Amino acid sequence: MRAEEVMTTKVITVTEQQTKQQAARLLSKHRISGLPVVNGENVVVGVVTEYDVISKEGKTVGEIMTRGVISITPDTELEEVRHILVNERIKRLPVLDQGRLMGIVSRADLVREEARHWICPVCGEVIHSEEPPELCPRCGASEMPLSSEAMSPGS
């Protein structure tokens, strides 16, 4: 799977000119931990996070934001997305196409996607669904309930 298949496309953003308090209000209101900072052409110029708001001195987003943004493209494979989030110890990745913001992938998006995987205990078929399917589409198994990957043996 690729980033574009799980990314959030309605991204809340701020500009460098907005105040630190405006960013804090958006973070609090939407219960998110970070916001992409964009310019007039929707090009990402930074990210402002909860950490930036509480730890840095400054009145505007431009004064407190992190400028070195790690980003991905819509066609980035989810395995690479996982790797970046874990190894860079970050919570979100802006999805950019030629510098323009297309969406954002967060840890929560990957957790949600993981929760949608079900494995047939008979044939091993992987099914993507919000709810467990009644029958396995490959082998038709119904006598044994399908289980989520998260509920593998030993859990």
Tab-separated table of C-alpha atoms in Angstrom:
chain	number	residue	atom	x	y	z
A	1	MET	CA	0.000	0.000	0.000
A	2	ARG	CA	1.031	3.578	-0.563
A	3	ALA	CA	0.749	6.790	1.462
A	4	GLU	CA	-2.006	8.211	-0.751
A	5	GLU	CA	-4.258	5.297	0.238
A	6	VAL	CA	-4.203	6.153	3.963
A	7	MET	CA	-3.336	9.852	4.133
A	8	THR	CA	-5.653	12.490	5.524
A	9	THR	CA	-6.400	14.945	2.721
A	10	LYS	CA	-8.261	17.631	4.686
A	11	VAL	CA	-5.200	18.977	6.453
A	12	ILE	CA	-5.388	21.841	8.917
A	13	THR	CA	-2.523	24.238	8.224
A	14	VAL	CA	-1.104	27.539	9.450
A	15	THR	CA	1.068	30.245	7.931
A	16	GLU	CA	4.280	31.746	9.287
A	17	GLN	CA	2.447	34.994	10.028
A	18	GLN	CA	-0.124	33.439	12.350
A	19	THR	CA	0.449	33.786	16.071
A	20	LYS	CA	1.717	31.141	18.411
A	21	GLN	CA	-1.652	31.364	20.209
A	22	GLN	CA	-3.578	30.751	16.975
A	23	ALA	CA	-1.524	27.613	16.359
A	24	ALA	CA	-2.075	26.486	19.950
A	25	ARG	CA	-5.831	26.973	19.588
A	26	LEU	CA	-5.928	24.906	16.380
A	27	LEU	CA	-3.881	22.113	17.946
A	28	SER	CA	-6.146	22.067	20.992
A	29	LYS	CA	-9.441	22.396	19.122
A	30	HIS	CA	-8.681	19.607	16.647
A	31	ARG	CA	-6.814	17.425	19.159
A	32	ILE	CA	-3.764	17.084	16.942
A	33	SER	CA	-0.093	17.372	17.823
A	34	GLY	CA	1.284	19.203	14.802
A	35	LEU	CA	0.422	21.453	11.878
A	36	PRO	CA	2.117	21.941	8.514
A	37	VAL	CA	3.130	25.552	7.899
A	38	VAL	CA	2.392	26.613	4.308
A	39	ASN	CA	2.960	29.681	2.167
A	40	GLY	CA	0.519	31.269	-0.295
A	41	GLU	CA	1.143	28.569	-2.905
A	42	ASN	CA	0.402	25.757	-0.409
A	43	VAL	CA	4.105	24.857	-0.307
A	44	VAL	CA	5.217	23.460	3.050
A	45	VAL	CA	7.844	25.677	4.693
A	46	GLY	CA	7.817	24.081	8.143
A	47	VAL	CA	5.890	22.279	10.849
A	48	VAL	CA	4.712	23.618	14.199
A	49	THR	CA	4.106	21.089	16.963
A	50	GLU	CA	2.869	21.043	20.538
A	51	TYR	CA	6.509	20.881	21.575
A	52	ASP	CA	7.322	24.030	19.590
A	53	VAL	CA	4.421	25.895	21.218
A	54	ILE	CA	5.389	25.011	24.793
A	55	SER	CA	9.169	25.088	24.500
A	56	LYS	CA	10.108	27.917	22.155
A	57	GLU	CA	10.038	31.667	22.626
A	58	GLY	CA	8.378	33.701	19.898
A	59	LYS	CA	5.123	35.356	18.972
A	60	THR	CA	4.552	33.966	15.483
A	61	VAL	CA	4.494	30.504	13.983
A	62	GLY	CA	7.463	31.511	11.812
A	63	GLU	CA	9.541	32.167	14.933
A	64	ILE	CA	8.832	28.823	16.614
A	65	MET	CA	8.278	26.327	13.780
A	66	THR	CA	10.649	23.564	12.768
A	67	ARG	CA	11.983	24.298	9.277
A	68	GLY	CA	13.690	21.001	8.459
A	69	VAL	CA	10.611	19.074	7.379
A	70	ILE	CA	10.803	15.371	6.672
A	71	SER	CA	8.187	14.558	4.038
A	72	ILE	CA	7.022	11.819	1.694
A	73	THR	CA	5.295	11.619	-1.685
A	74	PRO	CA	1.868	10.097	-2.388
A	75	ASP	CA	3.474	6.947	-3.833
A	76	THR	CA	5.714	6.233	-0.812
A	77	GLU	CA	5.152	2.659	0.366
A	78	LEU	CA	3.641	2.302	3.851
A	79	GLU	CA	6.561	0.190	5.010
A	80	GLU	CA	8.869	3.132	4.310
A	81	VAL	CA	6.411	5.485	6.049
A	82	ARG	CA	6.506	3.234	9.152
A	83	HIS	CA	10.291	3.162	9.023
A	84	ILE	CA	10.562	6.972	8.885
A	85	LEU	CA	8.033	7.561	11.676
A	86	VAL	CA	9.743	5.064	13.972
A	87	ASN	CA	13.381	5.863	13.229
A	88	GLU	CA	12.978	9.645	13.136
A	89	ARG	CA	10.693	9.527	16.208
A	90	ILE	CA	8.114	11.802	14.630
A	91	LYS	CA	4.320	11.630	14.689
A	92	ARG	CA	3.379	12.829	11.215
A	93	LEU	CA	4.671	13.139	7.671
A	94	PRO	CA	3.429	15.738	5.217
A	95	VAL	CA	2.657	14.220	1.818
A	96	LEU	CA	4.036	16.516	-0.874
A	97	ASP	CA	3.819	16.639	-4.649
A	98	GLN	CA	6.425	19.039	-6.048
A	99	GLY	CA	6.538	20.792	-2.674
A	100	ARG	CA	2.775	21.298	-2.464
A	101	LEU	CA	0.832	19.767	0.404
A	102	MET	CA	-1.409	16.892	-0.722
A	103	GLY	CA	-2.114	15.323	2.666
A	104	ILE	CA	-0.571	14.054	5.866
A	105	VAL	CA	0.103	10.571	7.231
A	106	SER	CA	0.209	10.201	10.997
A	107	ARG	CA	0.925	7.310	13.303
A	108	ALA	CA	-2.841	7.120	13.891
A	109	ASP	CA	-3.428	6.581	10.159
A	110	LEU	CA	-1.078	3.587	10.206
A	111	VAL	CA	-2.701	2.178	13.356
A	112	ARG	CA	-6.135	2.539	11.729
A	113	GLU	CA	-4.895	0.730	8.609
A	114	GLU	CA	-3.394	-2.071	10.702
A	115	ALA	CA	-6.727	-2.543	12.483
A	116	ARG	CA	-8.406	-3.169	9.099
A	117	HIS	CA	-6.330	-6.313	8.331
A	118	TRP	CA	-7.932	-9.693	8.960
A	119	ILE	CA	-6.290	-13.066	8.323
A	120	CYS	CA	-8.125	-16.285	7.564
A	121	PRO	CA	-6.847	-18.927	10.023
A	122	VAL	CA	-7.459	-21.658	7.399
A	123	CYS	CA	-5.723	-20.381	4.245
A	124	GLY	CA	-3.924	-17.227	5.410
A	125	GLU	CA	-5.802	-14.850	3.069
A	126	VAL	CA	-5.459	-11.210	4.169
A	127	ILE	CA	-8.699	-9.231	4.001
A	128	HIS	CA	-8.947	-5.427	4.369
A	129	SER	CA	-12.197	-4.513	6.100
A	130	GLU	CA	-13.544	-2.426	8.986
A	131	GLU	CA	-15.385	-5.481	10.331
A	132	PRO	CA	-14.362	-9.136	10.177
A	133	PRO	CA	-15.797	-10.785	7.053
A	134	GLU	CA	-18.322	-13.587	7.496
A	135	LEU	CA	-16.590	-15.819	4.924
A	136	CYS	CA	-13.071	-15.967	3.580
A	137	PRO	CA	-13.187	-14.858	-0.069
A	138	ARG	CA	-10.474	-17.369	-1.025
A	139	CYS	CA	-11.425	-20.595	0.756
A	140	GLY	CA	-14.919	-19.840	2.071
A	141	ALA	CA	-13.969	-20.707	5.662
A	142	SER	CA	-16.748	-19.906	8.086
A	143	GLU	CA	-16.435	-22.495	10.837
A	144	MET	CA	-13.503	-20.618	12.352
A	145	PRO	CA	-13.791	-16.886	12.992
A	146	LEU	CA	-11.361	-14.713	11.099
A	147	SER	CA	-8.932	-12.877	13.320
A	148	SER	CA	-7.106	-9.591	13.127
A	149	GLU	CA	-3.353	-9.667	12.624
A	150	ALA	CA	-3.144	-7.857	15.955
A	151	MET	CA	-4.724	-10.930	17.571
A	152	SER	CA	-2.125	-13.371	16.325
A	153	PRO	CA	-1.135	-16.406	18.442
A	154	GLY	CA	0.536	-15.386	21.647
A	155	SER	CA	-1.410	-12.111	22.044
